[in-house]
Amino acid sequence: MCHVLPGDAERQKKLPWLMSRAAQLGLLFGEAYVTTQQPGGCAIWLKPGATDISTDKLMKAGFAMAPFKLGFQAIDRFKRIVQHFGQIRNSATREPHWYLMMIGVDPVRQRQGLAGHLLQPVLAQADAAKLPCMLETAAERSLSCFRKHGFEILNESLLPDTQLRVWTLSRKPR
């Protein structure tokens, strides 16, 4: 999110709207998990067969107002990230999989196991159905958490025309 909304003040102001739309996307096309204790976190998953983030899905989730809520430059950065992640994911696999579209934990609660707690419901479903899970992250510090939960790095790349390093990870069913 720091790349989409780079300024701290801008991010603090606009992130709640973006997260509410992302949660709606998860509710419509997958699952969304939030903690009951605040500050907390959330995990937004897209279910197998619905892992592409199309314009149609974004509109159904209420993103039509995004240029006005987030700004045109932020939308351009958001679109480039979504396209880049989609291309990498599509080249990595065409098989059905769960896609962790977004996970976030309030900084004061990080490194306390909350991310793992948010991951568990879908990881359990994926294991039961013998389906892999995929995600992308630009947060190198998060790689150890994902590895702890069985994810392996498939790809490391730079977002085109930026210095933003991103990792694509996959988890085989257990």
GROMACS .gro file of N, CA and C in nm:
model
  522
    1MET      N    1   0.081  -0.120   0.000
    1MET     CA    2   0.000   0.000   0.000
    1MET      C    3   0.085   0.126   0.000
    2CYS      N    4   0.208   0.113   0.049
    2CYS     CA    5   0.295   0.230   0.051
    2CYS      C    6   0.326   0.279  -0.090
    3HIS      N    7   0.328   0.188  -0.186
    3HIS     CA    8   0.354   0.231  -0.324
    3HIS      C    9   0.231   0.299  -0.383
    4VAL      N   10   0.113   0.248  -0.354
    4VAL     CA   11  -0.010   0.307  -0.408
    4VAL      C   12  -0.037   0.442  -0.342
    5LEU      N   13  -0.023   0.448  -0.211
    5LEU     CA   14  -0.047   0.571  -0.134
    5LEU      C   15   0.082   0.603  -0.058
    6PRO      N   16   0.178   0.671  -0.124
    6PRO     CA   17   0.312   0.684  -0.067
    6PRO      C   18   0.326   0.775   0.055
    7GLY      N   19   0.247   0.876   0.069
    7GLY     CA   20   0.262   0.966   0.183
    7GLY      C   21   0.189   0.915   0.306
    8ASP      N   22   0.252   0.926   0.423
    8ASP     CA   23   0.190   0.876   0.546
    8ASP      C   24   0.054   0.939   0.571
    9ALA      N   25   0.045   1.071   0.559
    9ALA     CA   26  -0.082   1.140   0.584
    9ALA      C   27  -0.187   1.099   0.482
   10GLU      N   28  -0.146   1.091   0.355
   10GLU     CA   29  -0.238   1.050   0.249
   10GLU      C   30  -0.287   0.907   0.273
   11ARG      N   31  -0.194   0.819   0.309
   11ARG     CA   32  -0.229   0.679   0.332
   11ARG      C   33  -0.325   0.667   0.451
   12GLN      N   34  -0.298   0.739   0.557
   12GLN     CA   35  -0.385   0.734   0.676
   12GLN      C   36  -0.526   0.782   0.643
   13LYS      N   37  -0.536   0.880   0.557
   13LYS     CA   38  -0.666   0.936   0.520
   13LYS      C   39  -0.742   0.846   0.422
   14LYS      N   40  -0.672   0.788   0.326
   14LYS     CA   41  -0.738   0.717   0.216
   14LYS      C   42  -0.743   0.565   0.231
   15LEU      N   43  -0.658   0.509   0.314
   15LEU     CA   44  -0.652   0.364   0.327
   15LEU      C   45  -0.782   0.301   0.377
   16PRO      N   46  -0.853   0.362   0.472
   16PRO     CA   47  -0.979   0.300   0.516
   16PRO      C   48  -1.078   0.278   0.401
   17TRP      N   49  -1.089   0.374   0.310
   17TRP     CA   50  -1.180   0.357   0.196
   17TRP      C   51  -1.132   0.242   0.108
   18LEU      N   52  -1.002   0.240   0.078
   18LEU     CA   53  -0.947   0.135  -0.008
   18LEU      C   54  -0.965  -0.003   0.057
   19MET      N   55  -0.940  -0.013   0.185
   19MET     CA   56  -0.956  -0.141   0.254
   19MET      C   57  -1.102  -0.186   0.256
   20SER      N   58  -1.195  -0.092   0.270
   20SER     CA   59  -1.337  -0.131   0.269
   20SER      C   60  -1.377  -0.186   0.133
   21ARG      N   61  -1.325  -0.131   0.026
   21ARG     CA   62  -1.354  -0.181  -0.108
   21ARG      C   63  -1.286  -0.316  -0.130
   22ALA      N   64  -1.163  -0.331  -0.082
   22ALA     CA   65  -1.094  -0.459  -0.094
   22ALA      C   66  -1.168  -0.567  -0.016
   23ALA      N   67  -1.217  -0.532   0.102
   23ALA     CA   68  -1.295  -0.628   0.181
   23ALA      C   69  -1.422  -0.668   0.107
   24GLN      N   70  -1.485  -0.572   0.042
   24GLN     CA   71  -1.606  -0.601  -0.036
   24GLN      C   72  -1.572  -0.697  -0.150
   25LEU      N   73  -1.459  -0.676  -0.214
   25LEU     CA   74  -1.414  -0.767  -0.320
   25LEU      C   75  -1.399  -0.909  -0.265
   26GLY      N   76  -1.339  -0.919  -0.147
   26GLY     CA   77  -1.324  -1.050  -0.083
   26GLY      C   78  -1.457  -1.112  -0.047
   27LEU      N   79  -1.550  -1.032   0.003
   27LEU     CA   80  -1.681  -1.086   0.039
   27LEU      C   81  -1.759  -1.132  -0.083
   28LEU      N   82  -1.744  -1.062  -0.194
   28LEU     CA   83  -1.815  -1.099  -0.317
   28LEU      C   84  -1.753  -1.219  -0.387
   29PHE      N   85  -1.621  -1.229  -0.385
   29PHE     CA   86  -1.551  -1.328  -0.468
   29PHE      C   87  -1.457  -1.419  -0.389
   30GLY      N   88  -1.470  -1.419  -0.260
   30GLY     CA   89  -1.383  -1.503  -0.178
   30GLY      C   90  -1.423  -1.495  -0.033
   31GLU      N   91  -1.327  -1.464   0.050
   31GLU     CA   92  -1.351  -1.455   0.194
   31GLU      C   93  -1.267  -1.343   0.252
   32ALA      N   94  -1.320  -1.280   0.356
   32ALA     CA   95  -1.248  -1.175   0.428
   32ALA      C   96  -1.252  -1.208   0.576
   33TYR      N   97  -1.139  -1.197   0.640
   33TYR     CA   98  -1.128  -1.224   0.783
   33TYR      C   99  -1.071  -1.100   0.852
   34VAL      N  100  -1.131  -1.064   0.964
   34VAL     CA  101  -1.082  -0.951   1.043
   34VAL      C  102  -1.072  -0.996   1.189
   35THR      N  103  -0.989  -0.927   1.263
   35THR     CA  104  -0.980  -0.955   1.405
   35THR      C  105  -1.088  -0.878   1.478
   36THR      N  106  -1.130  -0.930   1.590
   36THR     CA  107  -1.230  -0.860   1.670
   36THR      C  108  -1.164  -0.760   1.764
   37GLN      N  109  -1.041  -0.784   1.799
   37GLN     CA  110  -0.969  -0.695   1.888
   37GLN      C  111  -0.900  -0.586   1.807
   38GLN      N  112  -0.911  -0.462   1.852
   38GLN     CA  113  -0.848  -0.351   1.782
   38GLN      C  114  -0.735  -0.294   1.867
   39PRO      N  115  -0.624  -0.249   1.810
   39PRO     CA  116  -0.597  -0.256   1.667
   39PRO      C  117  -0.575  -0.401   1.625
   40GLY      N  118  -0.601  -0.429   1.502
   40GLY     CA  119  -0.596  -0.567   1.458
   40GLY      C  120  -0.545  -0.582   1.318
   41GLY      N  121  -0.615  -0.665   1.241
   41GLY     CA  122  -0.571  -0.692   1.106
   41GLY      C  123  -0.682  -0.754   1.025
   42CYS      N  124  -0.651  -0.777   0.898
   42CYS     CA  125  -0.747  -0.841   0.808
   42CYS      C  126  -0.672  -0.921   0.703
   43ALA      N  127  -0.739  -1.023   0.651
   43ALA     CA  128  -0.689  -1.103   0.539
   43ALA      C  129  -0.802  -1.115   0.439
   44ILE      N  130  -0.772  -1.087   0.314
   44ILE     CA  131  -0.873  -1.091   0.208
   44ILE      C  132  -0.827  -1.191   0.102
   45TRP      N  133  -0.908  -1.293   0.083
   45TRP     CA  134  -0.877  -1.403  -0.008
   45TRP      C  135  -0.976  -1.403  -0.124
   46LEU      N  136  -0.928  -1.439  -0.243
   46LEU     CA  137  -1.015  -1.468  -0.356
   46LEU      C  138  -1.015  -1.619  -0.375
   47LYS      N  139  -1.135  -1.674  -0.396
   47LYS     CA  140  -1.150  -1.819  -0.401
   47LYS      C  141  -1.106  -1.876  -0.536
   48PRO      N  142  -1.080  -2.006  -0.540
   48PRO     CA  143  -1.042  -2.070  -0.666
   48PRO      C  144  -1.146  -2.042  -0.774
   49GLY      N  145  -1.097  -2.010  -0.893
   49GLY     CA  146  -1.185  -1.977  -1.005
   49GLY      C  147  -1.224  -1.831  -1.010
   50ALA      N  148  -1.188  -1.755  -0.908
   50ALA     CA  149  -1.223  -1.612  -0.904
   50ALA      C  150  -1.101  -1.527  -0.869
   51THR      N  151  -0.982  -1.574  -0.902
   51THR     CA  152  -0.860  -1.507  -0.858
   51THR      C  153  -0.813  -1.394  -0.948
   52ASP      N  154  -0.875  -1.378  -1.064
   52ASP     CA  155  -0.840  -1.263  -1.148
   52ASP      C  156  -0.910  -1.139  -1.092
   53ILE      N  157  -0.840  -1.027  -1.096
   53ILE     CA  158  -0.898  -0.901  -1.047
   53ILE      C  159  -0.936  -0.819  -1.170
   54SER      N  160  -1.055  -0.844  -1.220
   54SER     CA  161  -1.102  -0.779  -1.343
   54SER      C  162  -1.169  -0.646  -1.312
   55THR      N  163  -1.181  -0.564  -1.414
   55THR     CA  164  -1.251  -0.436  -1.400
   55THR      C  165  -1.394  -0.460  -1.355
   56ASP      N  166  -1.458  -0.562  -1.409
   56ASP     CA  167  -1.596  -0.594  -1.371
   56ASP      C  168  -1.606  -0.623  -1.221
   57LYS      N  169  -1.514  -0.702  -1.169
   57LYS     CA  170  -1.515  -0.734  -1.026
   57LYS      C  171  -1.490  -0.608  -0.942
   58LEU      N  172  -1.396  -0.526  -0.987
   58LEU     CA  173  -1.368  -0.403  -0.914
   58LEU      C  174  -1.491  -0.312  -0.909
   59MET      N  175  -1.563  -0.303  -1.020
   59MET     CA  176  -1.683  -0.219  -1.022
   59MET      C  177  -1.791  -0.275  -0.929
   60LYS      N  178  -1.807  -0.407  -0.928
   60LYS     CA  179  -1.905  -0.469  -0.839
   60LYS      C  180  -1.870  -0.447  -0.692
   61ALA      N  181  -1.742  -0.430  -0.663
   61ALA     CA  182  -1.698  -0.408  -0.526
   61ALA      C  183  -1.696  -0.261  -0.487
   62GLY      N  184  -1.740  -0.174  -0.579
   62GLY     CA  185  -1.751  -0.032  -0.545
   62GLY      C  186  -1.630   0.053  -0.577
   63PHE      N  187  -1.543   0.005  -0.665
   63PHE     CA  188  -1.424   0.081  -0.700
   63PHE      C  189  -1.449   0.193  -0.801
   64ALA      N  190  -1.572   0.212  -0.846
   64ALA     CA  191  -1.600   0.315  -0.947
   64ALA      C  192  -1.557   0.454  -0.899
   65MET      N  193  -1.566   0.479  -0.770
   65MET     CA  194  -1.530   0.609  -0.715
   65MET      C  195  -1.382   0.620  -0.681
   66ALA      N  196  -1.305   0.516  -0.705
   66ALA     CA  197  -1.164   0.514  -0.666
   66ALA      C  198  -1.083   0.633  -0.716
   67PRO      N  199  -1.097   0.675  -0.843
   67PRO     CA  200  -1.017   0.789  -0.886
   67PRO      C  201  -1.044   0.915  -0.803
   68PHE      N  202  -1.166   0.930  -0.758
   68PHE     CA  203  -1.203   1.049  -0.682
   68PHE      C  204  -1.167   1.034  -0.534
   69LYS      N  205  -1.171   0.912  -0.484
   69LYS     CA  206  -1.138   0.886  -0.343
   69LYS      C  207  -0.988   0.877  -0.320
   70LEU      N  208  -0.915   0.821  -0.418
   70LEU     CA  209  -0.773   0.795  -0.400
   70LEU      C  210  -0.684   0.887  -0.482
   71GLY      N  211  -0.737   0.940  -0.591
   71GLY     CA  212  -0.658   1.022  -0.682
   71GLY      C  213  -0.615   0.941  -0.803
   72PHE      N  214  -0.600   1.010  -0.915
   72PHE     CA  215  -0.570   0.942  -1.041
   72PHE      C  216  -0.431   0.878  -1.041
   73GLN      N  217  -0.333   0.942  -0.976
   73GLN     CA  218  -0.199   0.883  -0.972
   73GLN      C  219  -0.199   0.754  -0.890
   74ALA      N  220  -0.270   0.754  -0.779
   74ALA     CA  221  -0.278   0.633  -0.696
   74ALA      C  222  -0.346   0.520  -0.774
   75ILE      N  223  -0.450   0.554  -0.850
   75ILE     CA  224  -0.519   0.452  -0.930
   75ILE      C  225  -0.427   0.396  -1.037
   76ASP      N  226  -0.347   0.481  -1.098
   76ASP     CA  227  -0.251   0.433  -1.198
   76ASP      C  228  -0.152   0.336  -1.134
   77ARG      N  229  -0.101   0.370  -1.016
   77ARG     CA  230  -0.008   0.281  -0.947
   77ARG      C  231  -0.077   0.150  -0.908
   78PHE      N  232  -0.201   0.159  -0.861
   78PHE     CA  233  -0.279   0.041  -0.823
   78PHE      C  234  -0.298  -0.051  -0.944
   79LYS      N  235  -0.338   0.005  -1.057
   79LYS     CA  236  -0.361  -0.075  -1.178
   79LYS      C  237  -0.233  -0.145  -1.223
   80ARG      N  238  -0.121  -0.074  -1.217
   80ARG     CA  239   0.005  -0.135  -1.261
   80ARG      C  240   0.045  -0.252  -1.171
   81ILE      N  241   0.022  -0.237  -1.041
   81ILE     CA  242   0.054  -0.347  -0.949
   81ILE      C  243  -0.037  -0.466  -0.976
   82VAL      N  244  -0.167  -0.441  -0.989
   82VAL     CA  245  -0.263  -0.550  -1.013
   82VAL      C  246  -0.228  -0.623  -1.143
   83GLN      N  247  -0.195  -0.548  -1.248
   83GLN     CA  248  -0.160  -0.610  -1.376
   83GLN      C  249  -0.031  -0.692  -1.364
   84HIS      N  250   0.069  -0.636  -1.299
   84HIS     CA  251   0.197  -0.706  -1.283
   84HIS      C  252   0.178  -0.835  -1.203
   85PHE      N  253   0.107  -0.826  -1.091
   85PHE     CA  254   0.083  -0.944  -1.010
   85PHE      C  255   0.004  -1.049  -1.089
   86GLY      N  256  -0.096  -1.006  -1.163
   86GLY     CA  257  -0.176  -1.098  -1.243
   86GLY      C  258  -0.094  -1.171  -1.347
   87GLN      N  259  -0.005  -1.098  -1.415
   87GLN     CA  260   0.081  -1.161  -1.516
   87GLN      C  261   0.173  -1.266  -1.454
   88ILE      N  262   0.233  -1.231  -1.341
   88ILE     CA  263   0.323  -1.326  -1.276
   88ILE      C  264   0.246  -1.449  -1.228
   89ARG      N  265   0.131  -1.425  -1.166
   89ARG     CA  266   0.050  -1.536  -1.115
   89ARG      C  267   0.004  -1.627  -1.229
   90ASN      N  268  -0.040  -1.568  -1.339
   90ASN     CA  269  -0.086  -1.647  -1.452
   90ASN      C  270   0.027  -1.728  -1.515
   91SER      N  271   0.148  -1.674  -1.513
   91SER     CA  272   0.260  -1.750  -1.569
   91SER      C  273   0.304  -1.860  -1.472
   92ALA      N  274   0.275  -1.843  -1.344
   92ALA     CA  275   0.315  -1.943  -1.244
   92ALA      C  276   0.220  -2.062  -1.241
   93THR      N  277   0.091  -2.037  -1.257
   93THR     CA  278  -0.005  -2.147  -1.251
   93THR      C  279  -0.136  -2.108  -1.318
   94ARG      N  280  -0.199  -2.207  -1.375
   94ARG     CA  281  -0.335  -2.192  -1.428
   94ARG      C  282  -0.431  -2.282  -1.350
   95GLU      N  283  -0.378  -2.359  -1.256
   95GLU     CA  284  -0.463  -2.449  -1.179
   95GLU      C  285  -0.542  -2.371  -1.074
   96PRO      N  286  -0.656  -2.423  -1.032
   96PRO     CA  287  -0.734  -2.356  -0.928
   96PRO      C  288  -0.651  -2.338  -0.801
   97HIS      N  289  -0.665  -2.223  -0.739
   97HIS     CA  290  -0.591  -2.193  -0.616
   97HIS      C  291  -0.662  -2.082  -0.539
   98TRP      N  292  -0.635  -2.075  -0.411
   98TRP     CA  293  -0.677  -1.962  -0.329
   98TRP      C  294  -0.573  -1.852  -0.347
   99TYR      N  295  -0.618  -1.727  -0.353
   99TYR     CA  296  -0.527  -1.614  -0.372
   99TYR      C  297  -0.542  -1.516  -0.256
  100LEU      N  298  -0.436  -1.499  -0.180
  100LEU     CA  299  -0.435  -1.401  -0.072
  100LEU      C  300  -0.411  -1.264  -0.135
  101MET      N  301  -0.520  -1.193  -0.159
  101MET     CA  302  -0.511  -1.063  -0.225
  101MET      C  303  -0.448  -0.958  -0.135
  102MET      N  304  -0.478  -0.968  -0.005
  102MET     CA  305  -0.428  -0.866   0.085
  102MET      C  306  -0.428  -0.919   0.227
  103ILE      N  307  -0.325  -0.887   0.299
  103ILE     CA  308  -0.321  -0.912   0.443
  103ILE      C  309  -0.252  -0.794   0.508
  104GLY      N  310  -0.304  -0.751   0.619
  104GLY     CA  311  -0.244  -0.640   0.690
  104GLY      C  312  -0.269  -0.652   0.839
  105VAL      N  313  -0.168  -0.619   0.916
  105VAL     CA  314  -0.177  -0.619   1.061
  105VAL      C  315  -0.126  -0.484   1.110
  106ASP      N  316  -0.200  -0.424   1.201
  106ASP     CA  317  -0.159  -0.296   1.258
  106ASP      C  318  -0.016  -0.309   1.311
  107PRO      N  319   0.069  -0.210   1.284
  107PRO     CA  320   0.210  -0.221   1.326
  107PRO      C  321   0.229  -0.253   1.474
  108VAL      N  322   0.143  -0.205   1.562
  108VAL     CA  323   0.160  -0.234   1.705
  108VAL      C  324   0.130  -0.380   1.739
  109ARG      N  325   0.066  -0.453   1.648
  109ARG     CA  326   0.031  -0.594   1.671
  109ARG      C  327   0.115  -0.690   1.587
  110GLN      N  328   0.207  -0.638   1.507
  110GLN     CA  329   0.288  -0.725   1.423
  110GLN      C  330   0.385  -0.807   1.508
  111ARG      N  331   0.424  -0.922   1.454
  111ARG     CA  332   0.517  -1.015   1.518
  111ARG      C  333   0.458  -1.077   1.645
  112GLN      N  334   0.325  -1.087   1.650
  112GLN     CA  335   0.258  -1.149   1.765
  112GLN      C  336   0.172  -1.268   1.722
  113GLY      N  337   0.187  -1.314   1.596
  113GLY     CA  338   0.112  -1.429   1.549
  113GLY      C  339  -0.024  -1.398   1.490
  114LEU      N  340  -0.059  -1.271   1.481
  114LEU     CA  341  -0.190  -1.235   1.430
  114LEU      C  342  -0.206  -1.269   1.282
  115ALA      N  343  -0.101  -1.247   1.202
  115ALA     CA  344  -0.109  -1.280   1.059
  115ALA      C  345  -0.136  -1.429   1.041
  116GLY      N  346  -0.067  -1.512   1.116
  116GLY     CA  347  -0.090  -1.656   1.108
  116GLY      C  348  -0.232  -1.694   1.145
  117HIS      N  349  -0.285  -1.628   1.246
  117HIS     CA  350  -0.424  -1.651   1.287
  117HIS      C  351  -0.519  -1.616   1.174
  118LEU      N  352  -0.492  -1.507   1.103
  118LEU     CA  353  -0.577  -1.464   0.993
  118LEU      C  354  -0.565  -1.556   0.871
  119LEU      N  355  -0.449  -1.617   0.854
  119LEU     CA  356  -0.427  -1.708   0.740
  119LEU      C  357  -0.494  -1.844   0.760
  120GLN      N  358  -0.503  -1.890   0.883
  120GLN     CA  359  -0.541  -2.028   0.911
  120GLN      C  360  -0.675  -2.075   0.853
  121PRO      N  361  -0.783  -1.997   0.858
  121PRO     CA  362  -0.910  -2.051   0.806
  121PRO      C  363  -0.902  -2.096   0.660
  122VAL      N  364  -0.840  -2.015   0.576
  122VAL     CA  365  -0.833  -2.053   0.434
  122VAL      C  366  -0.725  -2.156   0.410
  123LEU      N  367  -0.615  -2.150   0.482
  123LEU     CA  368  -0.514  -2.255   0.466
  123LEU      C  369  -0.574  -2.391   0.499
  124ALA      N  370  -0.657  -2.397   0.602
  124ALA     CA  371  -0.723  -2.523   0.638
  124ALA      C  372  -0.819  -2.568   0.527
  125GLN      N  373  -0.894  -2.474   0.471
  125GLN     CA  374  -0.985  -2.509   0.359
  125GLN      C  375  -0.906  -2.559   0.239
  126ALA      N  376  -0.797  -2.489   0.208
  126ALA     CA  377  -0.715  -2.527   0.094
  126ALA      C  378  -0.656  -2.666   0.114
  127ASP      N  379  -0.607  -2.693   0.233
  127ASP     CA  380  -0.551  -2.826   0.261
  127ASP      C  381  -0.657  -2.934   0.246
  128ALA      N  382  -0.776  -2.908   0.299
  128ALA     CA  383  -0.885  -3.007   0.291
  128ALA      C  384  -0.925  -3.035   0.147
  129ALA      N  385  -0.920  -2.932   0.063
  129ALA     CA  386  -0.958  -2.946  -0.078
  129ALA      C  387  -0.838  -2.980  -0.167
  130LYS      N  388  -0.720  -2.992  -0.106
  130LYS     CA  389  -0.596  -3.021  -0.180
  130LYS      C  390  -0.567  -2.914  -0.286
  131LEU      N  391  -0.585  -2.787  -0.247
  131LEU     CA  392  -0.561  -2.676  -0.338
  131LEU      C  393  -0.442  -2.592  -0.289
  132PRO      N  394  -0.362  -2.540  -0.383
  132PRO     CA  395  -0.254  -2.450  -0.343
  132PRO      C  396  -0.307  -2.310  -0.311
  133CYS      N  397  -0.222  -2.231  -0.249
  133CYS     CA  398  -0.252  -2.090  -0.221
  133CYS      C  399  -0.139  -2.006  -0.280
  134MET      N  400  -0.173  -1.885  -0.322
  134MET     CA  401  -0.073  -1.795  -0.377
  134MET      C  402  -0.090  -1.657  -0.317
  135LEU      N  403   0.019  -1.580  -0.321
  135LEU     CA  404   0.016  -1.441  -0.277
  135LEU      C  405   0.133  -1.367  -0.338
  136GLU      N  406   0.126  -1.236  -0.332
  136GLU     CA  407   0.238  -1.149  -0.365
  136GLU      C  408   0.259  -1.054  -0.249
  137THR      N  409   0.384  -1.015  -0.231
  137THR     CA  410   0.414  -0.915  -0.128
  137THR      C  411   0.528  -0.827  -0.173
  138ALA      N  412   0.524  -0.704  -0.129
  138ALA     CA  413   0.635  -0.611  -0.149
  138ALA      C  414   0.706  -0.587  -0.016
  139ALA      N  415   0.663  -0.657   0.087
  139ALA     CA  416   0.720  -0.641   0.221
  139ALA      C  417   0.817  -0.756   0.250
  140GLU      N  418   0.944  -0.731   0.228
  140GLU     CA  419   1.044  -0.836   0.250
  140GLU      C  420   1.038  -0.889   0.393
  141ARG      N  421   1.007  -0.803   0.489
  141ARG     CA  422   1.001  -0.845   0.629
  141ARG      C  423   0.890  -0.948   0.653
  142SER      N  424   0.794  -0.958   0.561
  142SER     CA  425   0.683  -1.054   0.576
  142SER      C  426   0.716  -1.193   0.523
  143LEU      N  427   0.824  -1.205   0.449
  143LEU     CA  428   0.857  -1.334   0.388
  143LEU      C  429   0.874  -1.444   0.492
  144SER      N  430   0.936  -1.412   0.605
  144SER     CA  431   0.956  -1.516   0.708
  144SER      C  432   0.823  -1.565   0.764
  145CYS      N  433   0.727  -1.477   0.779
  145CYS     CA  434   0.594  -1.517   0.826
  145CYS      C  435   0.529  -1.612   0.727
  146PHE      N  436   0.534  -1.577   0.600
  146PHE     CA  437   0.471  -1.662   0.499
  146PHE      C  438   0.542  -1.797   0.489
  147ARG      N  439   0.674  -1.795   0.498
  147ARG     CA  440   0.749  -1.922   0.495
  147ARG      C  441   0.711  -2.011   0.613
  148LYS      N  442   0.692  -1.949   0.728
  148LYS     CA  443   0.653  -2.022   0.849
  148LYS      C  444   0.522  -2.098   0.828
  149HIS      N  445   0.437  -2.047   0.740
  149HIS     CA  446   0.307  -2.108   0.713
  149HIS      C  447   0.307  -2.190   0.584
  150GLY      N  448   0.427  -2.223   0.535
  150GLY     CA  449   0.439  -2.317   0.424
  150GLY      C  450   0.452  -2.256   0.286
  151PHE      N  451   0.457  -2.125   0.275
  151PHE     CA  452   0.472  -2.062   0.144
  151PHE      C  453   0.618  -2.065   0.100
  152GLU      N  454   0.637  -2.079  -0.031
  152GLU     CA  455   0.770  -2.077  -0.090
  152GLU      C  456   0.775  -1.971  -0.198
  153ILE      N  457   0.890  -1.906  -0.212
  153ILE     CA  458   0.905  -1.802  -0.313
  153ILE      C  459   0.912  -1.865  -0.451
  154LEU      N  460   0.826  -1.819  -0.541
  154LEU     CA  461   0.827  -1.863  -0.681
  154LEU      C  462   0.901  -1.765  -0.769
  155ASN      N  463   0.891  -1.636  -0.735
  155ASN     CA  464   0.941  -1.533  -0.824
  155ASN      C  465   0.975  -1.409  -0.743
  156GLU      N  466   1.080  -1.341  -0.783
  156GLU     CA  467   1.116  -1.210  -0.729
  156GLU      C  468   1.135  -1.119  -0.849
  157SER      N  469   1.073  -1.002  -0.846
  157SER     CA  470   1.082  -0.912  -0.961
  157SER      C  471   1.071  -0.768  -0.915
  158LEU      N  472   1.099  -0.678  -1.008
  158LEU     CA  473   1.077  -0.536  -0.985
  158LEU      C  474   0.952  -0.497  -1.062
  159LEU      N  475   0.866  -0.419  -0.997
  159LEU     CA  476   0.752  -0.364  -1.068
  159LEU      C  477   0.807  -0.276  -1.180
  160PRO      N  478   0.765  -0.297  -1.305
  160PRO     CA  479   0.820  -0.220  -1.416
  160PRO      C  480   0.819  -0.070  -1.391
  161ASP      N  481   0.928  -0.006  -1.429
  161ASP     CA  482   0.946   0.139  -1.418
  161ASP      C  483   0.950   0.189  -1.274
  162THR      N  484   0.981   0.100  -1.180
  162THR     CA  485   0.993   0.139  -1.039
  162THR      C  486   1.110   0.063  -0.978
  163GLN      N  487   1.138   0.092  -0.855
  163GLN     CA  488   1.234   0.015  -0.777
  163GLN      C  489   1.163  -0.073  -0.674
  164LEU      N  490   1.031  -0.093  -0.693
  164LEU     CA  491   0.953  -0.173  -0.599
  164LEU      C  492   0.977  -0.322  -0.624
  165ARG      N  493   1.040  -0.387  -0.528
  165ARG     CA  494   1.068  -0.530  -0.536
  165ARG      C  495   0.947  -0.606  -0.483
  166VAL      N  496   0.903  -0.707  -0.557
  166VAL     CA  497   0.787  -0.786  -0.517
  166VAL      C  498   0.821  -0.935  -0.528
  167TRP      N  499   0.758  -1.012  -0.442
  167TRP     CA  500   0.777  -1.156  -0.438
  167TRP      C  501   0.643  -1.225  -0.461
  168THR      N  502   0.644  -1.331  -0.540
  168THR     CA  503   0.527  -1.417  -0.558
  168THR      C  504   0.556  -1.545  -0.482
  169LEU      N  505   0.462  -1.586  -0.399
  169LEU     CA  506   0.479  -1.706  -0.318
  169LEU      C  507   0.365  -1.802  -0.341
  170SER      N  508   0.394  -1.930  -0.322
  170SER     CA  509   0.294  -2.035  -0.338
  170SER      C  510   0.306  -2.133  -0.221
  171ARG      N  511   0.193  -2.190  -0.185
  171ARG     CA  512   0.190  -2.290  -0.078
  171ARG      C  513   0.116  -2.413  -0.130
  172LYS      N  514   0.184  -2.527  -0.125
  172LYS     CA  515   0.121  -2.652  -0.165
  172LYS      C  516   0.031  -2.701  -0.052
  173PRO      N  517  -0.076  -2.772  -0.087
  173PRO     CA  518  -0.161  -2.824   0.020
  173PRO      C  519  -0.085  -2.926   0.105
  174ARG      N  520  -0.123  -2.931   0.229
  174ARG     CA  521  -0.058  -3.025   0.323
  174ARG      C  522  -0.152  -3.138   0.356
   0.00000   0.00000   0.00000
